């Protein structure tokens, strides 16, 4: 096993698949000291749930911090049990002999502050009241996330961060790392990201937030764990999911195929239609209408089933208040504004070597926004380069299998400055 | 006045602005004969609310039928009262001396079957029950819309349709006109449209429908006029509105400006925040949080206000069941499928000369989908041409001021075959 933090007797090298991180276990880092957030509110302390893979070297300088995106978490590689069929979200990139090579590197990934997968966030109990924070939770920023991660790395004994690495919101954190801790952060690898969103990306987040805020179950953010605005959260996720893909990839995956086109197949997604949908499909009772769906209402595109499945599975693992908080943090992220007006000025402190990777079909944080980061770094006299990968898989390209990406990541991490 | 159908004594040529259609009045066409819809259900009769501008010539061959898009209606030009500051939705294109010249042409525009602006739709009373149709309304198709419009044109004495004209869903109707009534339809002018949507456009419509279907106020489609799933409908509209614009135009219009950036200005949009939003902004009471918004939650981008305003104003003029029905009709529109497999075969009956206009920044029905229509018509041996206008205003470009577009429309309508 490659997880230095694990001492469980379940661990046995023979259990790990060749090239796989294998069994991993999340841990909790509890920082007991007060933490002042950018909005002025002070948390009395906080917890970050995290995982590590590989071993920290004696010099403490081989750590890679993986920063996750909006809907990600600390579990970015390996499996949680031998029956676990779904490895961590970046398992294709991270492992022994992979692009982020755990034979050489000590990989750390933590659920962000404000998150809902074990780290302190709106679902956590506010010690001042004994009830969940809800809206009393500070309005966390990307910088708050980064500063809380620094406490974790200090705790783990990391002396020098080899690389801050992430895609999408993870890329924002990686950039912020270089600004906040210039002497500590040796390399930055940011993918499919932006130094600030444009109006369209803000607009999509705003619609998602409104779907949650307007759901009566949201109740001003006061709801029991597992309850809350599930409908609003599912709508937000369905819409956001479209922005993570591309027109071309959706057409290839679904086109206009209807569920009944698939030979002998029920929809991959929810087997039983929900009541509202069933009604819409024509199975209503007393309106004088036929009791069976009519031909025109029978249309049921595969992409519809797929999206509904995405929405449903998301609400079983994510918290609506965290969705509000984290999208707000993303929308508020603006390095130029916080750097005194220009991106170049914001990057003045950076000492890290930076690689930014954009994807041609990413229309959420399009290539020009990725490129602008590198241009500003270069104008500021920094060591920075930009790589653009031609894919038609959209924003989520950074998460998907790509030997080209693996080669870039591996070469960048291994290169000596 | 140019409206041949008007005989009100308010009408006086001196009231009309030069080049403007001026005062107009909607009328109702009641078709008493049964109407069999594509789904097999039969309406006992139907009403179409419509407007006309210009005069039908004695030969009955100078009519242009304007077909509206999802959220449009019959009021495409002129004003309804002298105090009316908002003319019809295509007033820039239609009027005496304009691209669609009402000095020479007789312009007809009707709210579609299934609509909610006066034509028979889910809000209308079902004579069989004495209550609104709701989901008992037939699953109308684009073809149903066109066939109902034919009855109106017959009633008005139109012998030969000079042109079927429309953008987006209006373009779908225009294409269907050429297929359904080849001898009657002389020209087709379709803009920003498609012969069938791709998976992404279906996906966006599906999210909008889910927002409505999952709103408890939807109540299986049974709700009083003016009531219903207002939240769901507003969410659907906000999201759809993003797809009508472009990243570039949103950035130019809003960028990352916050409401407080505008000198001395309250938001153009809702003056008072709704309670949910107020709560989200930090004005909560008993959670131990500050009673005033914190700095980070104070962020309020102009684009957020704008979208909320779009959502709010839409629910005051549109019906949720109509939104479900019409988006279903749009998603189900597939000329190739209904034409025996290929678009070329579907166009076999067409005799009209066709012009399709695409817009470079339209990512809802992108240029390649517009171009594909013309390629299929050309392969089928038809007289068809394609024009692509370079704009950065997105799908809604067809509605916006564009001398280039006006010149194309005018030349196409005036050209003798």
Tab-separated table of N, CA, C and O in Angstrom, chain B residues 213-304:
chain	number	residue	atom	x	y	z
B	213	UNK	N	-42.093	20.487	-13.658
B	213	UNK	CA	-42.775	19.249	-13.227
B	213	UNK	C	-42.561	18.965	-11.746
B	213	UNK	O	-43.424	18.383	-11.083
B	214	UNK	N	-41.382	19.354	-11.246
B	214	UNK	CA	-41.051	19.046	-9.857
B	214	UNK	C	-41.537	20.123	-8.891
B	214	UNK	O	-41.416	19.958	-7.676
B	215	UNK	N	-42.020	21.228	-9.433
B	215	UNK	CA	-42.569	22.267	-8.562
B	215	UNK	C	-43.909	21.763	-8.021
B	215	UNK	O	-44.803	21.419	-8.795
B	216	UNK	N	-44.062	21.719	-6.684
B	216	UNK	CA	-45.318	21.169	-6.137
B	216	UNK	C	-46.558	21.910	-6.644
B	216	UNK	O	-47.632	21.321	-6.744
B	217	UNK	N	-46.388	23.183	-7.003
B	217	UNK	CA	-47.538	23.948	-7.503
B	217	UNK	C	-47.992	23.499	-8.886
B	217	UNK	O	-49.041	23.909	-9.362
B	218	UNK	N	-47.176	22.708	-9.541
B	218	UNK	CA	-47.587	22.227	-10.867
B	218	UNK	C	-48.815	21.322	-10.725
B	218	UNK	O	-49.740	21.389	-11.538
B	219	UNK	N	-48.785	20.460	-9.733
B	219	UNK	CA	-49.985	19.685	-9.382
B	219	UNK	C	-50.561	18.920	-10.567
B	219	UNK	O	-51.759	19.016	-10.854
B	220	UNK	N	-49.726	18.166	-11.258
B	220	UNK	CA	-50.162	17.371	-12.413
B	220	UNK	C	-50.803	18.237	-13.495
B	220	UNK	O	-51.630	17.760	-14.274
B	221	UNK	N	-50.429	19.503	-13.507
B	221	UNK	CA	-50.952	20.380	-14.562
B	221	UNK	C	-52.279	21.025	-14.228
B	221	UNK	O	-52.833	21.768	-15.039
B	222	UNK	N	-52.782	20.757	-13.041
B	222	UNK	CA	-54.065	21.346	-12.628
B	222	UNK	C	-53.819	22.522	-11.706
B	222	UNK	O	-53.457	22.337	-10.543
B	223	UNK	N	-53.995	23.697	-12.223
B	223	UNK	CA	-53.823	24.903	-11.405
B	223	UNK	C	-54.650	26.017	-12.047
B	223	UNK	O	-54.947	25.985	-13.232
B	224	UNK	N	-55.018	27.005	-11.257
B	224	UNK	CA	-55.838	28.082	-11.810
B	224	UNK	C	-55.006	29.015	-12.692
B	224	UNK	O	-53.783	29.132	-12.512
B	225	UNK	N	-55.662	29.666	-13.631
B	225	UNK	CA	-55.001	30.664	-14.472
B	225	UNK	C	-54.293	31.684	-13.577
B	225	UNK	O	-54.871	32.167	-12.604
B	226	UNK	N	-53.032	31.962	-13.898
B	226	UNK	CA	-52.277	32.914	-13.080
B	226	UNK	C	-51.557	32.250	-11.914
B	226	UNK	O	-50.696	32.847	-11.285
B	227	UNK	N	-51.943	31.006	-11.612
B	227	UNK	CA	-51.271	30.281	-10.530
B	227	UNK	C	-50.272	29.305	-11.124
B	227	UNK	O	-49.664	29.579	-12.150
B	228	UNK	N	-50.127	28.190	-10.474
B	228	UNK	CA	-49.255	27.157	-11.014
B	228	UNK	C	-47.816	27.293	-10.584
B	228	UNK	O	-47.490	28.068	-9.670
B	229	UNK	N	-46.957	26.543	-11.245
B	229	UNK	CA	-45.541	26.432	-10.831
B	229	UNK	C	-44.725	27.640	-11.262
B	229	UNK	O	-43.878	27.541	-12.140
B	230	UNK	N	-44.952	28.751	-10.596
B	230	UNK	CA	-44.276	29.991	-10.986
B	230	UNK	C	-42.773	29.910	-10.739
B	230	UNK	O	-41.974	30.408	-11.541
B	231	UNK	N	-42.382	29.274	-9.652
B	231	UNK	CA	-40.948	29.142	-9.373
B	231	UNK	C	-40.280	28.294	-10.450
B	231	UNK	O	-39.267	28.682	-11.034
B	232	UNK	N	-40.861	27.144	-10.731
B	232	UNK	CA	-40.279	26.260	-11.737
B	232	UNK	C	-40.198	26.926	-13.103
B	232	UNK	O	-39.195	26.806	-13.814
B	233	UNK	N	-41.254	27.650	-13.448
B	233	UNK	CA	-41.274	28.325	-14.752
B	233	UNK	C	-40.209	29.420	-14.815
B	233	UNK	O	-39.531	29.586	-15.838
B	234	UNK	N	-40.033	30.135	-13.716
B	234	UNK	CA	-39.003	31.185	-13.689
B	234	UNK	C	-37.603	30.583	-13.828
B	234	UNK	O	-36.761	31.108	-14.558
B	235	UNK	N	-37.367	29.470	-13.147
B	235	UNK	CA	-36.066	28.800	-13.257
B	235	UNK	C	-35.830	28.356	-14.710
B	235	UNK	O	-34.755	28.560	-15.278
B	236	UNK	N	-36.866	27.746	-15.301
B	236	UNK	CA	-36.753	27.283	-16.689
B	236	UNK	C	-36.400	28.444	-17.613
B	236	UNK	O	-35.534	28.336	-18.485
B	237	UNK	N	-37.074	29.573	-17.398
B	237	UNK	CA	-36.854	30.712	-18.267
B	237	UNK	C	-35.451	31.302	-18.080
B	237	UNK	O	-34.785	31.665	-19.044
B	238	UNK	N	-35.019	31.411	-16.825
B	238	UNK	CA	-33.687	31.966	-16.556
B	238	UNK	C	-32.621	31.145	-17.285
B	238	UNK	O	-31.735	31.690	-17.935
B	239	UNK	N	-32.744	29.826	-17.148
B	239	UNK	CA	-31.752	28.969	-17.791
B	239	UNK	C	-31.820	29.101	-19.307
B	239	UNK	O	-30.808	29.280	-19.971
B	240	UNK	N	-33.038	29.011	-19.853
B	240	UNK	CA	-33.184	29.079	-21.306
B	240	UNK	C	-32.659	30.407	-21.839
B	240	UNK	O	-32.038	30.466	-22.905
B	241	UNK	N	-32.884	31.463	-21.070
B	241	UNK	CA	-32.441	32.776	-21.521
B	241	UNK	C	-30.931	32.803	-21.768
B	241	UNK	O	-30.464	33.457	-22.697
B	242	UNK	N	-30.179	32.099	-20.938
B	242	UNK	CA	-28.728	32.054	-21.138
B	242	UNK	C	-28.407	31.462	-22.515
B	242	UNK	O	-27.496	31.923	-23.206
B	243	UNK	N	-29.198	30.468	-22.919
B	243	UNK	CA	-28.911	29.807	-24.200
B	243	UNK	C	-29.290	30.674	-25.399
B	243	UNK	O	-28.928	30.346	-26.521
B	244	UNK	N	-30.062	31.726	-25.168
B	244	UNK	CA	-30.437	32.615	-26.276
B	244	UNK	C	-29.389	33.687	-26.528
B	244	UNK	O	-29.416	34.368	-27.534
B	245	UNK	N	-28.497	33.860	-25.571
B	245	UNK	CA	-27.464	34.890	-25.693
B	245	UNK	C	-26.146	34.206	-26.038
B	245	UNK	O	-26.127	33.048	-26.441
B	246	UNK	N	-25.050	34.920	-25.893
B	246	UNK	CA	-23.736	34.308	-26.102
B	246	UNK	C	-22.836	34.751	-24.965
B	246	UNK	O	-23.105	35.749	-24.287
B	247	UNK	N	-21.782	33.988	-24.775
B	247	UNK	CA	-20.785	34.320	-23.774
B	247	UNK	C	-20.273	35.745	-24.005
B	247	UNK	O	-20.225	36.570	-23.082
B	248	UNK	N	-19.957	36.039	-25.265
B	248	UNK	CA	-19.389	37.360	-25.577
B	248	UNK	C	-20.398	38.474	-25.306
B	248	UNK	O	-20.050	39.512	-24.731
B	249	UNK	N	-21.656	38.274	-25.700
B	249	UNK	CA	-22.622	39.356	-25.513
B	249	UNK	C	-22.938	39.542	-24.037
B	249	UNK	O	-23.141	40.662	-23.567
B	250	UNK	N	-22.963	38.449	-23.273
B	250	UNK	CA	-23.198	38.592	-21.831
B	250	UNK	C	-22.033	39.303	-21.166
B	250	UNK	O	-22.223	40.123	-20.272
B	251	UNK	N	-20.823	38.973	-21.628
B	251	UNK	CA	-19.665	39.644	-21.042
B	251	UNK	C	-19.677	41.132	-21.348
B	251	UNK	O	-19.343	41.951	-20.499
B	252	UNK	N	-20.075	41.465	-22.576
B	252	UNK	CA	-20.098	42.890	-22.936
B	252	UNK	C	-21.180	43.621	-22.146
B	252	UNK	O	-20.997	44.729	-21.682
B	253	UNK	N	-22.319	42.956	-22.008
B	253	UNK	CA	-23.461	43.615	-21.364
B	253	UNK	C	-23.294	43.698	-19.844
B	253	UNK	O	-23.669	44.690	-19.239
B	254	UNK	N	-22.759	42.623	-19.254
B	254	UNK	CA	-22.714	42.561	-17.789
B	254	UNK	C	-21.304	42.397	-17.228
B	254	UNK	O	-21.000	42.935	-16.170
B	255	UNK	N	-20.492	41.599	-17.922
B	255	UNK	CA	-19.178	41.288	-17.391
B	255	UNK	C	-19.297	40.776	-15.968
B	255	UNK	O	-20.156	39.957	-15.669
B	256	UNK	N	-18.463	41.281	-15.108
B	256	UNK	CA	-18.521	40.912	-13.691
B	256	UNK	C	-18.992	42.095	-12.840
B	256	UNK	O	-18.780	42.117	-11.637
B	257	UNK	N	-19.646	43.068	-13.507
B	257	UNK	CA	-20.101	44.233	-12.757
B	257	UNK	C	-21.111	43.824	-11.692
B	257	UNK	O	-21.981	42.989	-11.917
B	258	UNK	N	-20.972	44.434	-10.537
B	258	UNK	CA	-21.942	44.202	-9.481
B	258	UNK	C	-22.922	45.366	-9.466
B	258	UNK	O	-22.642	46.435	-10.014
B	259	UNK	N	-24.070	45.114	-8.863
B	259	UNK	CA	-25.102	46.145	-8.864
B	259	UNK	C	-24.581	47.426	-8.237
B	259	UNK	O	-24.846	48.523	-8.702
B	260	UNK	N	-23.771	47.289	-7.206
B	260	UNK	CA	-23.282	48.492	-6.521
B	260	UNK	C	-22.251	49.267	-7.343
B	260	UNK	O	-21.952	50.405	-7.044
B	261	UNK	N	-21.724	48.638	-8.425
B	261	UNK	CA	-20.791	49.342	-9.305
B	261	UNK	C	-21.466	50.467	-10.085
B	261	UNK	O	-20.818	51.391	-10.535
B	262	UNK	N	-22.779	50.308	-10.297
B	262	UNK	CA	-23.451	51.294	-11.149
B	262	UNK	C	-23.713	52.564	-10.353
B	262	UNK	O	-24.327	52.515	-9.297
B	263	UNK	N	-23.273	53.677	-10.879
B	263	UNK	CA	-23.358	54.903	-10.089
B	263	UNK	C	-24.802	55.211	-9.710
B	263	UNK	O	-25.658	55.352	-10.565
B	264	UNK	N	-25.038	55.283	-8.412
B	264	UNK	CA	-26.336	55.693	-7.891
B	264	UNK	C	-27.513	54.826	-8.289
B	264	UNK	O	-28.654	55.232	-8.154
B	265	UNK	N	-27.255	53.634	-8.794
B	265	UNK	CA	-28.349	52.860	-9.377
B	265	UNK	C	-28.776	51.708	-8.491
B	265	UNK	O	-27.964	50.968	-7.963
B	266	UNK	N	-30.087	51.581	-8.348
B	266	UNK	CA	-30.650	50.339	-7.832
B	266	UNK	C	-30.668	49.357	-8.994
B	266	UNK	O	-30.558	49.760	-10.146
B	267	UNK	N	-30.777	48.070	-8.711
B	267	UNK	CA	-30.842	47.133	-9.819
B	267	UNK	C	-32.021	47.433	-10.740
B	267	UNK	O	-33.089	47.815	-10.272
B	268	UNK	N	-31.802	47.274	-12.049
B	268	UNK	CA	-32.884	47.464	-13.017
B	268	UNK	C	-33.977	46.451	-12.727
B	268	UNK	O	-35.145	46.682	-12.960
B	269	UNK	N	-33.574	45.354	-12.199
B	269	UNK	CA	-34.439	44.214	-11.918
B	269	UNK	C	-35.071	44.387	-10.526
B	269	UNK	O	-34.979	45.454	-9.945
B	270	UNK	N	-35.693	43.311	-10.015
B	270	UNK	CA	-36.530	43.426	-8.818
B	270	UNK	C	-35.948	44.336	-7.740
B	270	UNK	O	-34.841	44.116	-7.249
B	271	UNK	N	-36.690	45.348	-7.367
B	271	UNK	CA	-36.201	46.312	-6.390
B	271	UNK	C	-36.024	45.637	-5.032
B	271	UNK	O	-34.989	45.751	-4.400
B	272	UNK	N	-37.049	44.905	-4.624
B	272	UNK	CA	-36.971	44.240	-3.333
B	272	UNK	C	-36.543	42.803	-3.522
B	272	UNK	O	-37.121	42.086	-4.321
B	273	UNK	N	-35.514	42.365	-2.822
B	273	UNK	CA	-35.120	40.963	-2.949
B	273	UNK	C	-36.236	40.070	-2.406
B	273	UNK	O	-36.951	40.469	-1.487
B	274	UNK	N	-36.392	38.905	-3.011
B	274	UNK	CA	-37.385	38.001	-2.461
B	274	UNK	C	-36.845	37.464	-1.131
B	274	UNK	O	-35.646	37.537	-0.849
B	275	UNK	N	-37.738	36.930	-0.303
B	275	UNK	CA	-37.322	36.520	1.045
B	275	UNK	C	-36.173	35.504	1.044
B	275	UNK	O	-35.237	35.620	1.825
B	276	UNK	N	-36.251	34.556	0.133
B	276	UNK	CA	-35.202	33.534	0.118
B	276	UNK	C	-33.846	34.163	-0.171
B	276	UNK	O	-32.853	33.872	0.484
B	277	UNK	N	-33.842	35.052	-1.145
B	277	UNK	CA	-32.586	35.682	-1.513
B	277	UNK	C	-32.109	36.584	-0.387
B	277	UNK	O	-30.922	36.627	-0.053
B	278	UNK	N	-33.027	37.306	0.218
B	278	UNK	CA	-32.657	38.162	1.341
B	278	UNK	C	-31.970	37.326	2.420
B	278	UNK	O	-30.940	37.708	2.968
B	279	UNK	N	-32.534	36.161	2.663
B	279	UNK	CA	-31.945	35.286	3.672
B	279	UNK	C	-30.555	34.864	3.244
B	279	UNK	O	-29.605	34.874	4.032
B	280	UNK	N	-30.425	34.506	1.957
B	280	UNK	CA	-29.130	34.059	1.481
B	280	UNK	C	-28.106	35.177	1.590
B	280	UNK	O	-26.924	34.935	1.794
B	281	UNK	N	-28.559	36.398	1.468
B	281	UNK	CA	-27.636	37.524	1.549
B	281	UNK	C	-27.208	37.793	2.991
B	281	UNK	O	-26.442	38.696	3.249
B	282	UNK	N	-27.711	37.031	3.896
B	282	UNK	CA	-27.165	37.124	5.246
B	282	UNK	C	-28.083	37.750	6.274
B	282	UNK	O	-27.693	37.945	7.413
B	283	UNK	N	-29.311	38.059	5.873
B	283	UNK	CA	-30.198	38.747	6.804
B	283	UNK	C	-31.001	37.765	7.658
B	283	UNK	O	-32.203	37.885	7.820
B	284	UNK	N	-30.329	36.775	8.167
B	284	UNK	CA	-31.062	35.803	8.967
B	284	UNK	C	-31.027	36.220	10.421
B	284	UNK	O	-30.216	37.024	10.852
B	285	UNK	N	-31.916	35.603	11.186
B	285	UNK	CA	-32.098	36.092	12.534
B	285	UNK	C	-31.376	35.325	13.635
B	285	UNK	O	-30.471	35.869	14.273
B	286	UNK	N	-31.732	34.073	13.832
B	286	UNK	CA	-31.404	33.435	15.110
B	286	UNK	C	-30.274	32.417	15.030
B	286	UNK	O	-30.188	31.527	15.836
B	287	UNK	N	-29.429	32.555	14.034
B	287	UNK	CA	-28.396	31.548	13.875
B	287	UNK	C	-27.059	32.009	14.435
B	287	UNK	O	-26.036	31.393	14.180
B	288	UNK	N	-27.075	33.087	15.151
B	288	UNK	CA	-25.823	33.578	15.699
B	288	UNK	C	-24.961	34.287	14.672
B	288	UNK	O	-23.802	34.592	14.907
B	289	UNK	N	-25.553	34.571	13.518
B	289	UNK	CA	-24.807	35.214	12.442
B	289	UNK	C	-25.065	36.709	12.474
B	289	UNK	O	-26.031	37.160	13.067
B	290	UNK	N	-24.202	37.473	11.844
B	290	UNK	CA	-24.426	38.915	11.809
B	290	UNK	C	-25.762	39.219	11.122
B	290	UNK	O	-26.184	38.502	10.229
B	291	UNK	N	-26.412	40.275	11.523
B	291	UNK	CA	-27.706	40.613	10.949
B	291	UNK	C	-27.566	41.343	9.626
B	291	UNK	O	-28.523	41.539	8.909
B	292	UNK	N	-26.360	41.757	9.282
B	292	UNK	CA	-26.172	42.419	7.988
B	292	UNK	C	-25.336	41.521	7.092
B	292	UNK	O	-24.561	40.698	7.570
B	293	UNK	N	-25.492	41.682	5.798
B	293	UNK	CA	-24.734	40.818	4.893
B	293	UNK	C	-23.237	40.967	5.132
B	293	UNK	O	-22.752	42.054	5.397
B	294	UNK	N	-22.534	39.889	5.047
B	294	UNK	CA	-21.083	39.961	5.165
B	294	UNK	C	-20.515	40.363	3.815
B	294	UNK	O	-21.180	40.298	2.794
B	295	UNK	N	-19.271	40.755	3.836
B	295	UNK	CA	-18.647	41.248	2.609
B	295	UNK	C	-18.741	40.234	1.477
B	295	UNK	O	-19.110	40.566	0.360
B	296	UNK	N	-18.453	38.981	1.785
B	296	UNK	CA	-18.401	37.985	0.720
B	296	UNK	C	-19.791	37.678	0.170
B	296	UNK	O	-19.956	37.369	-1.004
B	297	UNK	N	-20.819	37.753	1.012
B	297	UNK	CA	-22.173	37.481	0.527
B	297	UNK	C	-22.805	38.687	-0.126
B	297	UNK	O	-23.877	38.601	-0.675
B	298	UNK	N	-22.108	39.809	-0.063
B	298	UNK	CA	-22.622	41.032	-0.628
B	298	UNK	C	-22.499	41.049	-2.146
B	298	UNK	O	-23.090	41.880	-2.809
B	299	UNK	N	-21.716	40.142	-2.679
B	299	UNK	CA	-21.529	40.085	-4.122
B	299	UNK	C	-22.888	39.939	-4.799
B	299	UNK	O	-23.700	39.117	-4.417
B	300	UNK	N	-23.163	40.788	-5.752
B	300	UNK	CA	-24.438	40.721	-6.433
B	300	UNK	C	-24.219	41.187	-7.867
B	300	UNK	O	-24.262	42.365	-8.161
B	301	UNK	N	-23.935	40.251	-8.713
B	301	UNK	CA	-23.607	40.597	-10.079
B	301	UNK	C	-24.843	41.095	-10.833
B	301	UNK	O	-25.944	40.612	-10.620
B	302	UNK	N	-24.616	42.049	-11.705
B	302	UNK	CA	-25.714	42.569	-12.526
B	302	UNK	C	-26.403	41.471	-13.297
B	302	UNK	O	-27.614	41.489	-13.485
B	303	UNK	N	-25.616	40.493	-13.753
B	303	UNK	CA	-26.225	39.431	-14.550
B	303	UNK	C	-27.221	38.627	-13.704
B	303	UNK	O	-28.197	38.102	-14.218
B	304	UNK	N	-26.990	38.565	-12.393
B	304	UNK	CA	-27.942	37.880	-11.518
B	304	UNK	C	-29.269	38.635	-11.482
B	304	UNK	O	-30.340	38.053	-11.657
